Coordinates of C-alpha atoms in Angstrom, one line a residue:
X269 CA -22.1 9.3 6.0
X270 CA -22.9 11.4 9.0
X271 CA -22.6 9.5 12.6
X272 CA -25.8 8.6 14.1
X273 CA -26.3 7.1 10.5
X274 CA -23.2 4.9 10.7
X275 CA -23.9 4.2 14.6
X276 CA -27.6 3.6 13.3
X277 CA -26.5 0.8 11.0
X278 CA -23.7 -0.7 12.7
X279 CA -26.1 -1.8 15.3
X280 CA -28.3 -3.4 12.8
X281 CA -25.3 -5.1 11.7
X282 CA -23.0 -6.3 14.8
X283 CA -26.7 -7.4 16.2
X284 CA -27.4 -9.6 12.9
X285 CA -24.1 -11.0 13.1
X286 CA -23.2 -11.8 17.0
X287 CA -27.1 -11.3 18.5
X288 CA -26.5 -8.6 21.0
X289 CA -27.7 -5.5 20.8
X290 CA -23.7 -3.0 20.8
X291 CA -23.5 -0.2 23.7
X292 CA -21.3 2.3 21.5
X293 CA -18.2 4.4 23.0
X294 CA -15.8 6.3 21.3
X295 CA -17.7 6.1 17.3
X296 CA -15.6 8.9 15.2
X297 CA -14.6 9.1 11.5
X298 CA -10.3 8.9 11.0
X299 CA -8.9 11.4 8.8
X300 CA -7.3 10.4 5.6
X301 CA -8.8 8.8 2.7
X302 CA -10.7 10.1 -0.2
X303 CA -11.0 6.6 -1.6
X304 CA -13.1 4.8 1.6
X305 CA -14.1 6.2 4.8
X306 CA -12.5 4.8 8.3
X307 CA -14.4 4.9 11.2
X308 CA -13.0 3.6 14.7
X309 CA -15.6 2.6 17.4
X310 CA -15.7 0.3 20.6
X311 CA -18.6 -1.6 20.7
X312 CA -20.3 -3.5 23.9
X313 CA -21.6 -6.8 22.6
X314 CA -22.4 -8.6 25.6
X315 CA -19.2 -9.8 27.6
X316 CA -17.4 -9.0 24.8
X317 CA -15.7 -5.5 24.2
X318 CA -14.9 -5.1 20.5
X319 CA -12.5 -2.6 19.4
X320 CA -13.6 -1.9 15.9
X321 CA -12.8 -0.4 12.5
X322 CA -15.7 0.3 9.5
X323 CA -14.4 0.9 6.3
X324 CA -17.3 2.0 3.5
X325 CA -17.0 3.4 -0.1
X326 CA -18.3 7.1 0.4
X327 CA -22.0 6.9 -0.4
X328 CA -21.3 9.8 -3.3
X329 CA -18.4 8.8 -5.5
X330 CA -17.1 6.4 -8.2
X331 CA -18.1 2.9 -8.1
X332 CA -15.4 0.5 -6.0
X333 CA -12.7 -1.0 -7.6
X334 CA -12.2 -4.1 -7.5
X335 CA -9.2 -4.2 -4.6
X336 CA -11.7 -2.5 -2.7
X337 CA -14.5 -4.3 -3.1
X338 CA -12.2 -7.6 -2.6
X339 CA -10.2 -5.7 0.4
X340 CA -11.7 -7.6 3.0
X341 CA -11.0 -11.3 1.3
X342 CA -7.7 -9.8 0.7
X343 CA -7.2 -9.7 4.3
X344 CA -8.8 -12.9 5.4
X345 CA -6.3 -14.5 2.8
X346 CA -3.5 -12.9 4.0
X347 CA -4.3 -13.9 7.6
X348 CA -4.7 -17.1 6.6
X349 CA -1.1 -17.7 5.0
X350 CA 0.5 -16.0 7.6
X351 CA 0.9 -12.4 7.5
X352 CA 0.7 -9.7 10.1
X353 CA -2.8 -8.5 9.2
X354 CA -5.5 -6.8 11.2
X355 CA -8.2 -9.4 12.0
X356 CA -11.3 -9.2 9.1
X357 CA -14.5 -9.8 11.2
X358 CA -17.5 -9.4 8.9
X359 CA -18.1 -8.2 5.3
X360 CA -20.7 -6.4 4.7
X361 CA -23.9 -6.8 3.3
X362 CA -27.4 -4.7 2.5
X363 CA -26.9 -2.9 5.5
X364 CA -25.6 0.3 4.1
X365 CA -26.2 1.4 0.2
X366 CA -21.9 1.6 -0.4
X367 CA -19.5 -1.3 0.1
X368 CA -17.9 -1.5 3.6
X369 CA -16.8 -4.3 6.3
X370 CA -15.6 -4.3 10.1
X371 CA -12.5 -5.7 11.2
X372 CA -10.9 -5.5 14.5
X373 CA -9.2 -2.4 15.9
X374 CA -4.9 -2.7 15.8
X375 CA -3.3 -0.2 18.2
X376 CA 0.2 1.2 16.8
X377 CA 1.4 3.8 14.9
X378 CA 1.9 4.5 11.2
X379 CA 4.0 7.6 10.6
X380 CA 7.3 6.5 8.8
X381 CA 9.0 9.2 10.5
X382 CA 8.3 8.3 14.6
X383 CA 9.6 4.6 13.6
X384 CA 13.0 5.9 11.9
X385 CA 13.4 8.4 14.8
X386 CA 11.9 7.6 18.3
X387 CA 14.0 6.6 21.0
X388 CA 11.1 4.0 21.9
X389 CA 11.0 1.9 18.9
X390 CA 14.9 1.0 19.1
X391 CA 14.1 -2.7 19.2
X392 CA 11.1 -2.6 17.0
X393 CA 13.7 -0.8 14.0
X394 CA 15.8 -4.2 14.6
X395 CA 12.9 -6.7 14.2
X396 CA 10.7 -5.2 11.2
X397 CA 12.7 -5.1 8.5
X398 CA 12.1 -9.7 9.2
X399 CA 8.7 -9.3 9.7
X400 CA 8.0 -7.3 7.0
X401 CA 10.1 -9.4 4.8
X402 CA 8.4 -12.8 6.1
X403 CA 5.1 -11.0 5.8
X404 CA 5.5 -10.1 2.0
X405 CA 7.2 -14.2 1.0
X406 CA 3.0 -15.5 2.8
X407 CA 1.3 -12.5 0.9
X408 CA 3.1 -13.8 -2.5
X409 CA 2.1 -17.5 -1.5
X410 CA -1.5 -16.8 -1.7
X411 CA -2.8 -19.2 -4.1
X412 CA -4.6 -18.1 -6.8
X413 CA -6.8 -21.3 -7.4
X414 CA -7.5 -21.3 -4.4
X415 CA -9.4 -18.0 -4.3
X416 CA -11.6 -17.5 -7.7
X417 CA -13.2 -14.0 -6.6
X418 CA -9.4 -12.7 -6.9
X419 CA -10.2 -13.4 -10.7
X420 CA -11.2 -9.4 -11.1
X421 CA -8.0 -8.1 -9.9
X422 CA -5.9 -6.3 -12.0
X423 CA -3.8 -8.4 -13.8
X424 CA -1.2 -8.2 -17.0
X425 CA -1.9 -9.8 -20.2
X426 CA -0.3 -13.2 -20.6
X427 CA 2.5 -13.8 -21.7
X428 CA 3.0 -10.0 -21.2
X429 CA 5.9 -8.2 -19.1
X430 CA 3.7 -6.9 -16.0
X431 CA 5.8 -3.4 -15.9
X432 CA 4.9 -2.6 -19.4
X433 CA 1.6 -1.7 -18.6
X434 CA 2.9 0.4 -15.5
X435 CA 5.6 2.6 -17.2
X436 CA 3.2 3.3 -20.2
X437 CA 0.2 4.4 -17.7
X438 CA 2.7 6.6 -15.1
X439 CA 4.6 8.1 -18.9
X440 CA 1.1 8.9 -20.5
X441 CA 0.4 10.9 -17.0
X442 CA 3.6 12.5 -17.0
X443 CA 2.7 14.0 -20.9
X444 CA -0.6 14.9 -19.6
X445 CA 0.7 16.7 -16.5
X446 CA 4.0 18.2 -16.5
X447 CA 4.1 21.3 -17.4
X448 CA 8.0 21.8 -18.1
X449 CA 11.0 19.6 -19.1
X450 CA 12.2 16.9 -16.5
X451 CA 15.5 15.4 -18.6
X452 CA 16.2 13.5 -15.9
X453 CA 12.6 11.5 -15.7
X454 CA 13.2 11.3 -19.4
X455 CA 16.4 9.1 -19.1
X456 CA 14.6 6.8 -16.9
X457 CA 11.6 5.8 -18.7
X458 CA 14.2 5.1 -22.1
X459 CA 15.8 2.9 -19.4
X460 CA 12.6 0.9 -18.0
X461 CA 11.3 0.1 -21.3
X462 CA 14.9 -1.2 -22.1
X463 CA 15.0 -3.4 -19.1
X464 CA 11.5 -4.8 -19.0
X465 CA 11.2 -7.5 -16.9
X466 CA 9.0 -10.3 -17.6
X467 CA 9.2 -12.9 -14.9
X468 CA 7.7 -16.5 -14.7
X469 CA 5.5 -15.9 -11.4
X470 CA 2.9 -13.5 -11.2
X471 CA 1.9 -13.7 -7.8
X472 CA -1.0 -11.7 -5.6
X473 CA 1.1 -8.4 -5.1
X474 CA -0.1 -5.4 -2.6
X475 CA 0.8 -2.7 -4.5
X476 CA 1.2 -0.2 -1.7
X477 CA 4.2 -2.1 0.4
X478 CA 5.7 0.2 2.2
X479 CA 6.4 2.1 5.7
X480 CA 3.5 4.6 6.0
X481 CA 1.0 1.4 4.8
X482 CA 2.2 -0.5 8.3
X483 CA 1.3 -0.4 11.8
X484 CA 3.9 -0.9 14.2
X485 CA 4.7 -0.3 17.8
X486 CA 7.5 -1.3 20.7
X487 CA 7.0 -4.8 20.2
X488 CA 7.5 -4.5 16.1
X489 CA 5.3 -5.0 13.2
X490 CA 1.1 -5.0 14.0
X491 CA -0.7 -5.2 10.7
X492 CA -0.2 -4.3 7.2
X493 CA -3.0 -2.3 5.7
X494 CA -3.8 0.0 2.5
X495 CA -4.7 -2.7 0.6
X496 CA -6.8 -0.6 -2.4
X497 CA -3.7 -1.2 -5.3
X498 CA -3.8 -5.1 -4.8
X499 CA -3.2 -6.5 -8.2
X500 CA -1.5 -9.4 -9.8
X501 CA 1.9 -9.6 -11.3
X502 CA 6.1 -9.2 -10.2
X503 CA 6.5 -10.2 -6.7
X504 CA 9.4 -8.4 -7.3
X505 CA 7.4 -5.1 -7.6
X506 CA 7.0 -5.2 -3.5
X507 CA 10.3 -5.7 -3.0
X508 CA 11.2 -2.5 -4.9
X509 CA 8.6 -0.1 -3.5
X510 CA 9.6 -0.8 0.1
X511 CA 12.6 0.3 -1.0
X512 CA 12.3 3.8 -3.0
X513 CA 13.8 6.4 -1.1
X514 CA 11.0 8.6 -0.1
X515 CA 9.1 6.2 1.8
X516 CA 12.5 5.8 4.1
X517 CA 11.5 8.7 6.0
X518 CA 15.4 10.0 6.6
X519 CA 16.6 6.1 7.3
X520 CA 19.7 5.8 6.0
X521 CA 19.0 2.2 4.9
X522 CA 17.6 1.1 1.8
X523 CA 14.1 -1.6 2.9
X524 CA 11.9 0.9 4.8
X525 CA 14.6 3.1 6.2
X526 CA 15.5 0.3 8.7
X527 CA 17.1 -2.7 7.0
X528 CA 19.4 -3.6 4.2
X529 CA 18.9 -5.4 1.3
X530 CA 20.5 -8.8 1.6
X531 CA 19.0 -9.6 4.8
X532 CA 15.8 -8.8 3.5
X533 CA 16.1 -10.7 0.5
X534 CA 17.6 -14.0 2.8
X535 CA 14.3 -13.3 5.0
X536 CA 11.7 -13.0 2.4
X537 CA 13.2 -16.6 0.8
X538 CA 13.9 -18.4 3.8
X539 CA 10.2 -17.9 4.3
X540 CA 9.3 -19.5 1.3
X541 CA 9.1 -16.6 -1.1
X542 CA 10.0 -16.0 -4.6
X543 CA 13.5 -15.8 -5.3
X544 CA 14.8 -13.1 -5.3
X545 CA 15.8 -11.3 -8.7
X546 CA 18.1 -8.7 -7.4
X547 CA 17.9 -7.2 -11.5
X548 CA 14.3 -7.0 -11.2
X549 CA 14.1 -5.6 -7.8
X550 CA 17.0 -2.3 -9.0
X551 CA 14.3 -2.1 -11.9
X552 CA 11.1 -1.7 -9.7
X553 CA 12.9 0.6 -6.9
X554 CA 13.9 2.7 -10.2
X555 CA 10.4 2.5 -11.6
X556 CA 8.8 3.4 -8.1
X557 CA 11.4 6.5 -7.6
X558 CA 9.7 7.6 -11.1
X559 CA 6.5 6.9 -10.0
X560 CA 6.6 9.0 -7.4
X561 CA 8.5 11.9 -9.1
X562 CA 5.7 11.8 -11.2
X563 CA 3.1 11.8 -8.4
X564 CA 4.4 14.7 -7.1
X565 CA 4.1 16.9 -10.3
X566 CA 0.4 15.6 -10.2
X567 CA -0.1 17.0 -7.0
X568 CA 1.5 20.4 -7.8
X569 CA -0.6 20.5 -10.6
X570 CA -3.8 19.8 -8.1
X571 CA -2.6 23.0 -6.5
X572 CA -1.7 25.2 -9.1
X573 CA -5.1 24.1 -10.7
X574 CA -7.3 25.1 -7.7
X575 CA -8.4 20.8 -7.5
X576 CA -6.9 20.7 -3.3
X577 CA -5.1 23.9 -2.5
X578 CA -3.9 22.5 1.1
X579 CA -0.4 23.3 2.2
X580 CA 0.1 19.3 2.0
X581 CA 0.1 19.6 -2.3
X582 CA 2.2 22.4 -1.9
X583 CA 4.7 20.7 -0.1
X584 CA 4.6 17.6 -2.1
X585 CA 5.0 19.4 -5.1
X586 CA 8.3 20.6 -4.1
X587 CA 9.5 17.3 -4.0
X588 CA 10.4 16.9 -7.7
X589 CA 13.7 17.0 -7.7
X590 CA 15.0 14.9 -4.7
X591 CA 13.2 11.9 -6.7
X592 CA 15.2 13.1 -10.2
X593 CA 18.5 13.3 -7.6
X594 CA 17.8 9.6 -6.6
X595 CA 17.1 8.0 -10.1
X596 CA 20.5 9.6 -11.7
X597 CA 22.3 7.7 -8.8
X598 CA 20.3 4.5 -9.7
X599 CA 20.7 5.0 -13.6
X600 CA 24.7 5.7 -12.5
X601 CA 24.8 1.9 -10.3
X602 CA 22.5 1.0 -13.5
X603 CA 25.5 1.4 -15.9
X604 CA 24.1 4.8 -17.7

């Protein structure tokens, strides 16, 4: 959508849902994001200044998922059992012909890099890795019966293992889209389907956990966001993405770059999460270096292919073979 159309209906909407009329400063569209649009906009609503965020489906484009059609619920739940959320305001409603909501504005920063790096976030490196942890134990908590729209989430079979269904989707992509040999990737889906887990709890899980999907700034963790892969299954799951190499950013520790793993794990129980399967985590960080091994082969292929020939694909393509260097020294600490 173009601005004066999203200004046009966002001050149909904040007026039907607060009665003042919004003075507008500052409405532009973020970059980023194919899947939903992000606009940021301060808004005059009386006395009150609200620093605002509109998130819509693009108005051409597949029909929302069901994370994203749920994504502000998602974060009203999570507010409510605790995490470190941005604040939902409204959801949305006829006003504009796509799916969208506003929730309030969180200043910080999101590059994994800056965090791992700057000078200035020396104290917040020390306190995340808890928050993050304590975050994810109130995310898991989120009771099911509680909230029946959650019902359309992804969820596995019961009674089935909730990784089956991920290995088999991320090997079926890897058949489809490599175009050469990876021996190496081979190895590791022989050992996932070995070692499937299939845990007792199947909890509301993010699916996205990880430093890049944060905002944090000198004072520590500010809101966890990304929310479009929510699904149901291994808490576990999490636990193991936050810790896949790539998305440490040059950290030299294993949760997010910043922390280690058995401070994390004493975090995430003492505030009343699952716990902790220390087998079942090593399977999902395994699984999530694969993953994104094979994500990166997708996004060569959207280069080679003429699909996104940005410098961005390029680069990510290249990155093949630091995730087949990190899964033989998991499948070595596996035992292989």
């Amino acid at each position: 959508m173009d601005t004066a159309t999203v200004e046009a209906g966002l001050r149909k909407f904040l007026h039907k849902n607060t009665g003042h009329d919004p003075a507008f400063a500052g409405l532009a569209r973020l970059s980023g994001g194919a899947g939903r649009e992000t606009w940021t906009f301060d808004a005059q609503l009386g006395d009150e200044k609200l620093e605002g965020i509109f998130r819509c489906d693009p108005v051409a484009g597949i029909e929302s998922s069901a994370p994203r059609i749920l994504e502000f619920h998602l974060l009203k739940a999570a507010m409510d059992a605790g995490a470190i959320v941005p604040e939902p305001l409204w959801d949305g409603d006829e006003t504009f012909p796509v799916k969208f909501f506003v929730m309030r504005r969180v200043p910080g920063e999101a590059l994994g890099g800056r965090l791992i790096r700057g000078e200035q976030y020396a104290h917040a490196r020390e306190i995340i890795p808890t928050q993050l942890a304590q975050s994810l134990a109130r995310i898991h908590r989120i009771d099911r019966a509680e909230h029946p729209e959650f019902e359309i989430l992804p969820a596995p079979v019961e009674g089935a293992s909730p990784a089956r269904h991920e290995v088999e989707n991320y090997e079926r992509i890897f058949r489809e889209v490599s175009p050469d040999p990876h021996p190496v990737f081979e190895l590791a889906f022989r050992w996932l389907y070995q070692h499937l887990p299939n845990p007792p709890e199947r909890v509301l899980v993010h699916g996205d956990y990880r430093l890049g999907n944060f905002l944090y700034g000198e004072d520590g963790l500010r809101g966890i966001i990304d929310w479009e892969l929510a699904h149901w299954g291994d808490p576990m799951e999490d636990i193991g993405w936050l810790a896949v190499k790539s998305w440490r950013f040059g950290g030299e520790k294993p949760m997010a770059g910043i922390g280690d793993y058995e401070p994390f794990f004493a975090d995430y129980e003492a505030a009343g999460g699952c716990p902790v399967d220390r087998d079942r985590v090593r399977f999902w960080e395994l699984f999530g270096n694969l993953k994104w091994g094979v994500i990166t082969i997708t996004q060569a292929a959207n280069y080679f292919f003429g699909r996104n020939k940005t410098v961005e694909m390029a680069s990510i393509g290249r990155r093949t073979a630091e995730t087949e260097w990190e899964l033989l020294r998991l499948l070595e600490q596996a035992g292989i």
